[in-house]
Each structure stands twice: as structure tokens, then as C-alpha cells.
CSV table of C-alpha atoms in Angstrom, one decimal:
chain,number,residue,atom,x,y,z
A,6,MET,CA,-63.2,-32.5,-6.2
A,7,VAL,CA,-65.7,-33.1,-3.1
A,8,LYS,CA,-64.6,-34.1,0.1
A,9,LEU,CA,-66.3,-36.2,1.8
A,10,PHE,CA,-66.7,-37.7,5.4
A,11,CYS,CA,-66.5,-41.4,5.8
A,12,ALA,CA,-67.7,-43.7,8.9
A,13,VAL,CA,-67.2,-47.2,9.3
A,14,VAL,CA,-70.6,-49.0,10.8
A,15,GLY,CA,-70.2,-50.4,14.3
A,16,VAL,CA,-66.2,-49.4,14.9
A,17,ALA,CA,-65.4,-46.8,17.2
A,18,GLY,CA,-63.3,-43.7,16.2
A,19,SER,CA,-63.3,-44.7,12.4
A,20,ALA,CA,-64.4,-41.1,10.7
A,21,PHE,CA,-62.3,-40.3,8.2
A,22,SER,CA,-62.6,-38.2,4.5
A,23,VAL,CA,-61.8,-38.4,0.9
A,24,ARG,CA,-61.7,-36.2,-1.7
A,25,VAL,CA,-62.8,-37.6,-5.0
A,26,ASP,CA,-64.5,-35.8,-8.7
A,27,GLU,CA,-68.0,-34.8,-9.0
A,28,SER,CA,-67.9,-37.2,-12.2
A,29,ASP,CA,-66.3,-40.6,-10.5
A,30,THR,CA,-68.1,-43.0,-10.4
A,31,VAL,CA,-69.5,-45.6,-7.2
A,32,ASP,CA,-66.4,-47.7,-8.3
A,33,ASP,CA,-64.1,-44.8,-8.0
A,34,LEU,CA,-65.3,-43.7,-4.5
A,35,LYS,CA,-64.7,-47.4,-3.1
A,36,LYS,CA,-61.3,-47.1,-4.7
A,37,ALA,CA,-60.1,-44.3,-3.0
A,38,ILE,CA,-61.6,-45.2,0.9
A,39,LYS,CA,-59.3,-48.1,0.1
A,40,ALA,CA,-56.3,-46.1,-0.5
A,41,GLU,CA,-56.8,-44.1,2.3
A,42,LYS,CA,-57.7,-47.0,5.5
A,43,THR,CA,-55.2,-49.0,3.3
A,44,ASN,CA,-53.9,-50.7,6.6
A,45,ASP,CA,-57.8,-51.5,8.1
A,46,PHE,CA,-58.7,-52.9,4.7
A,47,LYS,CA,-55.6,-54.1,3.3
A,48,ASP,CA,-57.5,-58.1,3.3
A,49,ILE,CA,-60.3,-56.7,1.6
A,50,ASP,CA,-60.6,-56.2,-2.4
A,51,ALA,CA,-61.7,-52.2,-2.7
A,52,ASP,CA,-65.4,-53.8,-4.8
A,53,LYS,CA,-65.8,-55.9,-2.0
A,54,LEU,CA,-66.9,-53.1,0.5
A,55,GLU,CA,-70.5,-51.7,1.2
A,56,LEU,CA,-71.1,-48.2,0.7
A,57,TYR,CA,-74.6,-46.2,1.7
A,58,VAL,CA,-75.7,-42.6,2.1
A,59,ALA,CA,-75.9,-42.1,5.5
A,60,LYS,CA,-79.1,-39.7,5.6
A,61,ARG,CA,-81.9,-40.9,8.1
A,62,ASP,CA,-84.9,-39.0,7.3
A,63,GLY,CA,-83.2,-36.0,4.8
A,64,GLU,CA,-80.3,-35.3,7.3
A,65,TRP,CA,-77.3,-36.3,7.6
A,66,LEU,CA,-75.4,-38.6,10.5
A,67,THR,CA,-73.2,-37.6,12.7
A,68,GLU,CA,-70.2,-39.3,14.0
A,69,ALA,CA,-71.5,-39.7,17.1
A,70,ASP,CA,-74.0,-40.9,15.3
A,71,VAL,CA,-72.4,-44.0,13.8
A,72,LYS,CA,-70.7,-44.6,17.1
A,73,SER,CA,-73.3,-45.4,19.0
A,74,GLY,CA,-74.9,-47.4,17.1
A,75,HIS,CA,-77.9,-44.6,16.9
A,76,HIS,CA,-79.2,-43.6,12.9
A,77,GLY,CA,-81.9,-41.5,14.1
A,78,PRO,CA,-81.8,-38.1,12.8
A,79,ARG,CA,-79.5,-35.0,14.9
A,80,ALA,CA,-79.8,-31.8,13.6
A,81,VAL,CA,-76.9,-30.6,12.2
A,82,GLY,CA,-75.2,-26.9,14.1
A,83,SER,CA,-72.5,-26.4,16.7
A,84,GLY,CA,-71.8,-30.0,17.5
A,85,ALA,CA,-69.7,-30.4,13.8
A,86,ALA,CA,-67.2,-27.8,15.2
A,87,ALA,CA,-66.6,-30.8,18.4
A,88,GLY,CA,-65.9,-33.2,15.9
A,89,ARG,CA,-69.4,-34.1,15.4
A,90,GLY,CA,-70.2,-33.2,12.0
A,91,PRO,CA,-72.1,-34.8,9.1
A,92,VAL,CA,-70.7,-38.5,8.3
A,93,ASN,CA,-72.1,-38.6,4.2
A,94,VAL,CA,-70.9,-42.3,3.8
A,95,LEU,CA,-71.2,-45.4,5.5
A,96,VAL,CA,-68.7,-48.0,5.2
A,97,MET,CA,-70.2,-51.8,5.9
A,98,LEU,CA,-67.5,-54.3,5.4
A,99,PRO,CA,-68.6,-57.6,3.9
A,100,GLU,CA,-68.9,-60.6,6.3
A,101,GLN,CA,-66.0,-62.3,7.9
A,102,GLU,CA,-66.1,-65.7,7.7
A,103,HIS,CA,-65.7,-67.8,10.5
A,104,ALA,CA,-62.3,-68.0,11.9
A,105,GLN,CA,-60.6,-71.2,11.6
A,106,THR,CA,-58.3,-71.9,14.1
A,107,GLU,CA,-55.0,-74.0,14.2
A,108,LEU,CA,-55.7,-77.1,15.9
A,109,TRP,CA,-54.1,-80.7,16.4
A,110,LEU,CA,-55.5,-83.2,15.2
A,111,VAL,CA,-54.2,-87.2,16.9
A,112,THR,CA,-55.5,-90.1,14.7
A,113,GLY,CA,-54.9,-93.8,15.6
A,114,SER,CA,-55.6,-97.0,15.8
A,115,VAL,CA,-55.7,-100.1,18.5
A,116,ASP,CA,-55.6,-103.2,16.8
A,117,ASN,CA,-58.1,-106.4,18.0
A,118,ALA,CA,-59.0,-104.0,20.6
A,119,LEU,CA,-62.7,-106.3,20.0
A,120,ASN,CA,-61.0,-108.7,21.8
A,121,THR,CA,-60.3,-106.9,24.9
A,122,LYS,CA,-62.3,-105.3,28.0
A,123,GLU,CA,-61.8,-102.1,29.1
A,124,ILE,CA,-59.9,-100.4,26.3
A,125,ARG,CA,-62.5,-97.9,24.6
A,126,CYS,CA,-63.5,-97.1,27.8
A,127,ARG,CA,-60.1,-96.3,28.7
A,128,LEU,CA,-59.6,-94.1,26.0
A,129,TYR,CA,-62.6,-91.9,26.3
A,130,ARG,CA,-60.8,-91.6,30.2
A,131,LEU,CA,-57.7,-90.7,28.8
A,132,ALA,CA,-59.5,-87.9,25.7
A,133,GLY,CA,-60.7,-86.2,28.7
A,134,SER,CA,-57.6,-86.2,31.3
A,135,TYR,CA,-55.7,-84.2,28.1
A,136,LEU,CA,-58.5,-81.8,27.2
A,137,GLY,CA,-59.4,-83.9,23.7
A,138,TYR,CA,-62.8,-82.2,21.2
A,139,TYR,CA,-64.7,-84.4,18.8
A,140,ASP,CA,-63.9,-83.4,15.5
A,141,PRO,CA,-67.3,-81.0,14.0
A,142,ASN,CA,-65.7,-82.7,10.5
A,143,LEU,CA,-67.2,-86.1,12.0
A,144,ARG,CA,-70.2,-84.7,13.2
A,145,ALA,CA,-73.4,-86.0,12.3
A,146,GLY,CA,-76.6,-84.3,12.8
A,147,GLU,CA,-76.0,-83.9,17.0
A,148,THR,CA,-74.0,-87.5,17.4
A,149,ASP,CA,-70.5,-87.1,17.8
A,150,LYS,CA,-67.7,-89.8,17.5
A,151,ALA,CA,-64.4,-90.0,18.4
A,152,LEU,CA,-63.8,-93.6,19.0
A,153,TRP,CA,-65.4,-96.5,17.8
A,154,TYR,CA,-64.8,-100.2,16.0
A,155,ASP,CA,-63.6,-100.5,12.9
A,156,GLU,CA,-64.2,-104.2,12.4
A,157,ALA,CA,-61.6,-105.6,15.3
A,158,MET,CA,-60.1,-102.0,15.5
A,159,LEU,CA,-60.7,-99.6,17.4
A,160,ARG,CA,-60.1,-96.3,15.4
A,161,ILE,CA,-58.7,-92.9,17.1
A,162,HIS,CA,-59.6,-88.8,16.2
A,163,VAL,CA,-59.3,-86.6,19.0
A,164,LEU,CA,-58.8,-82.5,18.9
A,165,PHE,CA,-56.5,-80.7,21.0
A,166,LYS,CA,-56.6,-77.3,21.3
A,167,GLU,CA,-52.7,-77.3,21.8
A,168,GLU,CA,-50.2,-79.5,20.9
A,169,ARG,CA,-48.7,-80.2,24.0
A,170,ASP,CA,-52.0,-82.0,24.7
A,171,ALA,CA,-51.8,-83.9,22.2
A,172,LEU,CA,-48.6,-85.0,21.9
A,173,LEU,CA,-48.5,-86.3,26.1
A,174,PHE,CA,-52.1,-88.1,24.8
A,175,GLU,CA,-50.0,-89.5,22.2
A,176,ASN,CA,-47.3,-90.5,24.4
A,177,GLU,CA,-49.7,-91.9,27.3
A,178,LEU,CA,-51.5,-93.9,24.3
A,179,GLN,CA,-47.6,-95.6,23.6
A,180,THR,CA,-47.2,-95.7,26.9
A,181,GLU,CA,-50.6,-97.3,28.0
A,182,GLY,CA,-49.1,-100.5,25.3
A,183,ILE,CA,-46.5,-101.9,27.3
A,184,LYS,CA,-48.3,-101.0,30.4
A,185,GLN,CA,-48.3,-104.3,32.7
A,186,THR,CA,-51.8,-102.9,34.7
A,187,SER,CA,-53.3,-101.5,31.7
A,188,PRO,CA,-55.8,-102.9,28.8
A,189,LEU,CA,-53.8,-101.8,26.4
A,190,ASP,CA,-50.6,-104.3,27.0
A,191,GLY,CA,-49.3,-106.0,24.4
A,192,HIS,CA,-51.4,-104.3,21.0
A,193,THR,CA,-50.5,-102.7,18.5
A,194,ILE,CA,-51.3,-99.0,19.0
A,195,SER,CA,-50.8,-96.7,16.0
A,196,THR,CA,-50.7,-93.1,16.5
A,197,THR,CA,-49.9,-89.7,14.7
A,198,VAL,CA,-50.3,-85.8,14.8
A,199,ALA,CA,-51.1,-83.5,12.7
A,200,PRO,CA,-52.5,-79.4,13.0
A,201,VAL,CA,-55.4,-78.8,11.3
A,202,SER,CA,-58.0,-76.0,10.9
A,203,ARG,CA,-61.2,-76.2,12.4
A,204,GLU,CA,-64.2,-73.6,14.0
A,205,LEU,CA,-63.2,-72.8,17.7
A,206,SER,CA,-67.3,-72.6,18.1
A,207,GLU,CA,-67.8,-76.1,16.9
A,208,LEU,CA,-66.2,-77.6,19.0
A,209,ARG,CA,-67.3,-79.8,22.1
A,210,ARG,CA,-65.2,-81.6,24.1
A,211,ILE,CA,-64.8,-85.6,25.5
A,212,VAL,CA,-65.5,-86.9,28.9
A,213,ALA,CA,-65.5,-89.8,29.7
A,214,LEU,CA,-69.0,-90.8,31.0
A,215,HIS,CA,-69.4,-90.0,27.2
A,216,TYR,CA,-68.3,-93.6,27.0
A,217,VAL,CA,-71.4,-95.9,26.9
A,218,PRO,CA,-70.9,-99.1,26.6
A,219,ASP,CA,-73.7,-101.1,24.8
A,220,ASP,CA,-73.5,-98.9,21.9
A,221,THR,CA,-72.0,-101.3,19.6
A,222,GLU,CA,-71.2,-104.7,19.9
A,223,SER,CA,-68.2,-103.6,22.2
A,224,PRO,CA,-67.4,-106.5,25.1
A,225,GLN,CA,-66.9,-103.9,27.8
A,226,VAL,CA,-69.9,-103.7,29.9
A,227,SER,CA,-68.0,-103.7,32.8
A,228,MET,CA,-69.0,-100.2,33.7
A,229,THR,CA,-72.9,-100.8,33.6
A,230,SER,CA,-72.5,-103.0,36.0
A,231,PHE,CA,-69.6,-101.1,38.2
A,232,SER,CA,-72.9,-97.9,38.0
A,233,SER,CA,-75.6,-100.1,39.0
A,234,SER,CA,-73.6,-101.3,41.8
A,235,THR,CA,-71.9,-98.1,43.0
A,236,SER,CA,-73.7,-95.9,45.2
A,237,ILE,CA,-72.1,-92.0,47.1
A,238,VAL,CA,-71.8,-92.0,50.7
A,239,ASP,CA,-70.8,-89.1,52.4
A,240,VAL,CA,-68.7,-88.2,55.5
A,241,ALA,CA,-71.8,-87.9,57.9
A,242,THR,CA,-71.8,-91.5,57.5
A,243,ASP,CA,-70.9,-94.6,59.8
A,244,GLU,CA,-69.4,-96.7,56.1
A,245,PHE,CA,-67.3,-93.3,56.1
A,246,LYS,CA,-66.1,-93.3,59.4
A,247,TYR,CA,-65.5,-97.0,59.8
A,248,GLN,CA,-65.1,-99.0,56.6
A,249,ARG,CA,-62.9,-96.1,54.8
A,250,ILE,CA,-59.0,-97.1,54.4
A,251,GLU,CA,-58.3,-93.9,53.2
A,252,ASN,CA,-57.1,-90.1,54.9
A,253,ASP,CA,-60.4,-88.5,54.5
A,254,GLU,CA,-58.1,-85.6,52.7
A,255,TRP,CA,-58.5,-88.1,49.4
A,256,PHE,CA,-62.2,-87.1,49.4
A,257,GLY,CA,-62.1,-83.6,48.6
A,258,THR,CA,-63.8,-80.9,50.5
A,259,VAL,CA,-67.2,-82.2,50.7
A,260,GLY,CA,-66.4,-85.8,51.6
A,261,LYS,CA,-67.5,-87.7,49.0
A,262,ALA,CA,-66.6,-91.9,48.3
A,263,GLN,CA,-67.7,-94.4,47.4
A,264,SER,CA,-69.6,-97.1,48.1
A,265,CYS,CA,-67.7,-100.7,47.2
A,266,HIS,CA,-68.7,-103.9,47.4
A,267,VAL,CA,-66.2,-106.4,48.3
A,268,MET,CA,-68.2,-109.6,46.8
A,269,SER,CA,-69.6,-108.7,44.0
A,270,ARG,CA,-72.9,-107.7,43.5
A,271,GLU,CA,-72.4,-110.5,40.9
A,272,HIS,CA,-71.7,-113.2,42.7
A,273,CYS,CA,-73.8,-112.3,45.6
A,274,LYS,CA,-77.0,-112.5,42.8
A,275,LYS,CA,-75.7,-115.7,41.9
A,276,HIS,CA,-74.9,-118.1,44.6
A,277,PRO,CA,-78.4,-118.0,47.0
A,278,SER,CA,-76.3,-119.0,49.7
A,279,TYR,CA,-74.3,-114.9,49.5
A,280,ASN,CA,-77.9,-113.7,48.8
A,281,ASN,CA,-77.9,-111.9,51.6
A,282,TYR,CA,-74.8,-110.8,51.1
A,283,ASP,CA,-75.5,-107.9,48.4
A,284,ASN,CA,-77.3,-105.6,50.9
A,285,ASP,CA,-75.6,-105.8,54.0
A,286,PRO,CA,-73.4,-102.9,54.9
A,287,SER,CA,-70.5,-104.9,56.3
A,288,ASN,CA,-70.0,-106.0,52.2
A,289,ARG,CA,-68.5,-102.6,51.6
A,290,LEU,CA,-65.0,-100.5,52.0
A,291,ALA,CA,-65.6,-96.9,51.2
A,292,LEU,CA,-62.7,-96.1,48.6
A,293,SER,CA,-62.0,-92.7,46.7
A,294,ALA,CA,-62.7,-93.5,42.8
A,295,GLU,CA,-58.7,-94.1,42.1
A,296,MET,CA,-58.6,-97.0,44.6
A,297,HIS,CA,-61.6,-97.8,43.8
A,298,GLU,CA,-60.1,-98.7,39.9
A,299,TRP,CA,-57.7,-100.4,41.7
A,300,PHE,CA,-59.2,-102.7,43.5
A,301,ASP,CA,-61.6,-103.5,41.1
A,302,ALA,CA,-59.4,-103.5,38.1
A,303,ARG,CA,-61.9,-101.2,36.8
A,304,SER,CA,-59.5,-99.9,33.5
A,305,PHE,CA,-56.6,-102.0,34.2
A,306,THR,CA,-55.7,-105.8,33.4
A,307,VAL,CA,-56.2,-106.8,36.4
A,308,PRO,CA,-56.7,-105.4,40.8
A,309,THR,CA,-53.7,-103.1,41.2
A,310,LEU,CA,-53.8,-104.0,45.3
A,311,LYS,CA,-55.5,-107.1,46.8
A,312,ILE,CA,-57.1,-106.8,50.8
A,313,SER,CA,-56.9,-109.6,52.9
A,314,VAL,CA,-58.0,-110.3,56.7
A,315,GLU,CA,-55.4,-110.8,59.5
A,316,SER,CA,-57.1,-110.4,62.6
A,317,THR,CA,-60.0,-108.8,64.5
A,318,SER,CA,-61.4,-108.4,67.7
A,319,GLU,CA,-63.0,-110.3,70.1
A,320,GLY,CA,-65.1,-108.2,70.8
A,321,PHE,CA,-67.0,-105.1,70.0
A,322,VAL,CA,-64.4,-102.4,70.1
A,323,ILE,CA,-66.8,-99.4,68.8
A,324,GLY,CA,-69.8,-99.1,69.4
A,325,ASN,CA,-71.6,-102.7,67.9
A,326,ARG,CA,-68.6,-102.8,65.9
A,327,TYR,CA,-64.8,-105.0,65.4
A,328,LYS,CA,-62.1,-104.0,64.4
A,329,ILE,CA,-60.5,-105.8,61.4
A,330,ASN,CA,-56.8,-105.7,61.1
A,331,LEU,CA,-56.4,-105.6,57.3
A,332,VAL,CA,-53.4,-106.4,55.3
A,333,VAL,CA,-52.3,-104.6,51.7
A,334,ARG,CA,-51.1,-105.9,48.9
A,335,ALA,CA,-49.6,-103.9,45.7
A,336,TRP,CA,-49.1,-105.3,43.0
A,337,ASN,CA,-45.9,-103.5,42.0
A,338,ALA,CA,-43.7,-101.0,43.6
A,339,GLY,CA,-44.6,-98.3,41.5
A,340,PHE,CA,-48.8,-98.6,43.0
A,341,ALA,CA,-47.3,-99.9,46.3
A,342,LYS,CA,-46.1,-96.1,46.7
A,343,LEU,CA,-49.5,-94.7,45.0
A,344,ILE,CA,-51.2,-96.8,47.6
A,345,ALA,CA,-49.5,-96.0,50.9
A,346,LEU,CA,-49.6,-92.4,50.0
A,347,ARG,CA,-53.3,-92.5,50.0
A,348,LEU,CA,-53.8,-94.8,53.3
A,349,LYS,CA,-55.2,-93.5,56.4
A,350,ASP,CA,-52.7,-92.4,59.3
A,351,GLY,CA,-51.7,-95.0,61.5
A,352,PHE,CA,-50.7,-98.2,58.9
A,353,VAL,CA,-47.4,-99.9,59.2
A,354,LEU,CA,-45.2,-100.3,55.6
A,355,SER,CA,-43.4,-103.4,55.5
A,356,ASP,CA,-39.4,-103.8,54.8
A,357,ASP,CA,-40.0,-104.9,50.9
A,358,GLY,CA,-42.5,-102.0,50.7
A,359,LEU,CA,-45.0,-104.3,48.8
A,360,GLU,CA,-47.3,-104.3,51.9
A,361,MET,CA,-49.7,-102.1,54.5
A,362,ARG,CA,-51.0,-102.6,57.5
A,363,THR,CA,-54.3,-101.1,58.2
A,364,PHE,CA,-57.7,-101.1,59.2
A,365,VAL,CA,-61.4,-100.8,59.4
A,366,TYR,CA,-64.6,-100.9,62.1
A,367,VAL,CA,-67.2,-103.5,60.8
A,368,GLN,CA,-71.0,-104.4,62.2
A,369,ASN,CA,-71.1,-107.9,61.6
A,370,LYS,CA,-66.8,-109.5,61.1
A,371,LYS,CA,-67.9,-112.8,59.5
A,372,VAL,CA,-70.0,-111.3,56.4
A,373,PHE,CA,-67.0,-108.7,56.0
A,374,CYS,CA,-64.5,-112.3,56.2
A,375,ASP,CA,-66.2,-114.4,54.1
A,376,CYS,CA,-66.2,-110.9,51.3
A,377,MET,CA,-62.8,-110.1,52.0
A,378,GLU,CA,-61.8,-113.6,51.2
A,379,TRP,CA,-63.4,-114.3,48.3
A,380,LYS,CA,-62.4,-110.8,47.0
A,381,ARG,CA,-58.5,-111.6,47.8
A,382,LYS,CA,-59.1,-115.3,45.5
A,383,GLU,CA,-60.4,-113.7,43.1
A,384,THR,CA,-57.6,-110.8,43.3
A,385,GLU,CA,-54.7,-114.1,43.8
A,386,LYS,CA,-56.6,-115.9,40.4
A,387,LYS,CA,-56.4,-112.8,38.3
A,388,TRP,CA,-52.1,-111.9,39.3
A,389,ARG,CA,-51.9,-115.9,38.7
A,390,GLU,CA,-53.1,-115.6,35.0
A,391,TYR,CA,-51.8,-112.7,34.1
A,392,ASP,CA,-47.9,-114.3,35.1
A,393,GLU,CA,-49.3,-117.2,33.2
A,394,MET,CA,-50.0,-115.2,30.0
A,395,ALA,CA,-46.6,-112.1,30.5
A,396,PRO,CA,-43.7,-113.8,28.3
A,397,ALA,CA,-40.3,-115.7,30.1
A,398,VAL,CA,-38.1,-112.8,28.8
A,399,ASP,CA,-38.1,-109.4,27.0
């Protein structure tokens, strides 16, 4: 019998010994190594082990050489007695296939989605909010897809690392189908959730900014127009100080807000009498991203709040600015609570909880009042149209 010292390449502290007959073959040695390290090699067949003679320049490597990854020659001397003796056989494990991890796949569809603006935009936002991923199995080159049109139907195919996130996403989709303020309201939504296996290193996150309104025949062009008419203002600007209806705590530590047109840029450009209003600083409100969505119905069927002018000061109140008293009315009681939570100090809530009175300061009160009156009428028109389309009974 011959005693051979072995070590697994790349695994610290893996030295061990086996005994074989001098007449044994390499296959016999592999079986002996497998038998000696049954637990370590339980998922590896003996014939898959790769064995190499542990010599470099005519000298045996030592256990320390193997542990450190140094495969240069080392003299064998007193080190052998210190547990650093010669290693005769290097054992290399076969390369493992990339590990597959159990994930959760939400698939489904939204019927007649092509006929309604904002649906695909809304789904991108939801997929991003619930930590969704693109499926690498659908990747073509460097192009991913998770939400695409199949004629008038919108297909859904989103991966999640956690079952909980997948179920929450599915639940929110179904809720959107019966939410009055959602673009998915009234659409038939079908979904399924199932476990799948994918390689984690191939996953790519879905974020709302991946939504491109012009990459299909989708009618959802509103995000493009909004992005072209929205700029960012910070805490140092007069617009942020005086034309803001929300508490500054809602704008984060950097104090960033969106400069929102009161009268839309499209309307200003379309009608010559309002051309000058487009770039007028009094045709602006400094809003958070959330309030901007509610004010302009960026991801909802209708605006969820309406603002009207109640009164104005006769003269300047702060510098060259007039005080404008506003009435903010919510679409429903649910949004009223959300809006009231965000308004700056000093607002007054009505008895029914739907109206809140607040104020801003502007340089040109005529421009501001004209623009806000137009916006009020537009919002009321959309509310009426929605009410006329809603069924009289459930």
C-alpha cells in the first residue's frame, strides 16, 4: 500500500491522505479520494475529479503552497513536521454550472390597453416600485422586455426575487383595475404567479425611466410632453419659496421641486393670445413629483385635485409679489387625506374634509389667475366626463 497526500486546489485546509495499492489505476485513486471525502464530494462523480501530480521543477509542493495558491518549488525539510509536508496529488473539482436561483415570475395581460393612455407607463412604475426584474430568457442581444403590446393587448412578464414582492405586484395590478383614478380602471387584467429558476448575475432591474412612449404604436405620449415642459427648482429659488403649496419637508434634504405649468405649454403655444404665458414665471407652481402627478393626471385617469383662486391682495405683500388665496379641492376623501398631509402650515380644512385653503405669492396676479382659471375648467371638464362614463350602479 502507498500513502498519498492530497489537497483540493483553491480550498484552504483541504489536505488529506489516502492509501492505494501500487498496482491501482488513476480511476482507483479517484474512487479512493471520493470515498475519503464523501461529504465534500457527494455531488461529484469520482470520474469527474481532475488529478495532477503536485510537483514543480522536480520538487513536491507543500500544503502551505496549495493553501496560498503558490505553486512554486519549496524545499522539503523540517517544515514537514509542522504540518507543511509534501503534497503528492492536486485535486481539481469540475467547474460548477452557474447556480440557478428560484425566482418568481408574474405573467399576464391587460385587454384593450392600446386604446388607453398611460397604462404601460403606470405598469413600468409599479414594476419598478415592487423591485421587478427583466427575464434574461427574453433578452435579445442587449435589449430587454417586460411590458409589450400584442396587437391591442399589453403583455406582462416581470421577475421578482421574493415571492412577497411578486404577490404584492399582482395584487396592486388587480386593484388598479377597479381604482377610479387609475388608467387601468375598467380593463380586464389577468395574472399568474409561478416559481422559476434563473441565474442571478443575469438579472437587470426594471425602473420607471425605462418607459419610452415612442418605441411602439402606444398612444402614451404624455410623459414625453411632460418631460419637455418640466424643470427642476431648488430651495434657493423664489419659485420654491413663494409658489409652493406643500411643506418643504416633502422635497427631501436637497429641496428639489418640479416647476409645473399651471396653463399647459401645449395650450400656450396653440393659442397666440397665451404665447407669452408659456415662459412667464407666474404660470408656475413648485410641486413635488407626487403632487405634480395628482395635479396633471400624469399617471391617473383624471386629476385628483382641483385648485381655484379665492381672492387676491390689492397690492404687493412680499417684495413685488401679490398674495393669492387658493382653494384646493380633492377628487375624493381618500386623496383629500393625502393632500392635507402634504400642505404647508397655515392651511384651513373644510368641514367635509374635501377642501383646503392655502396661498402662494406671485409677481403677476393676472397671469396666474388666468392660468389657474383655465386649469380649473379643464379639471372640472375631465371630472364631468369621467362621471358621465361611470356606471350608475355597481
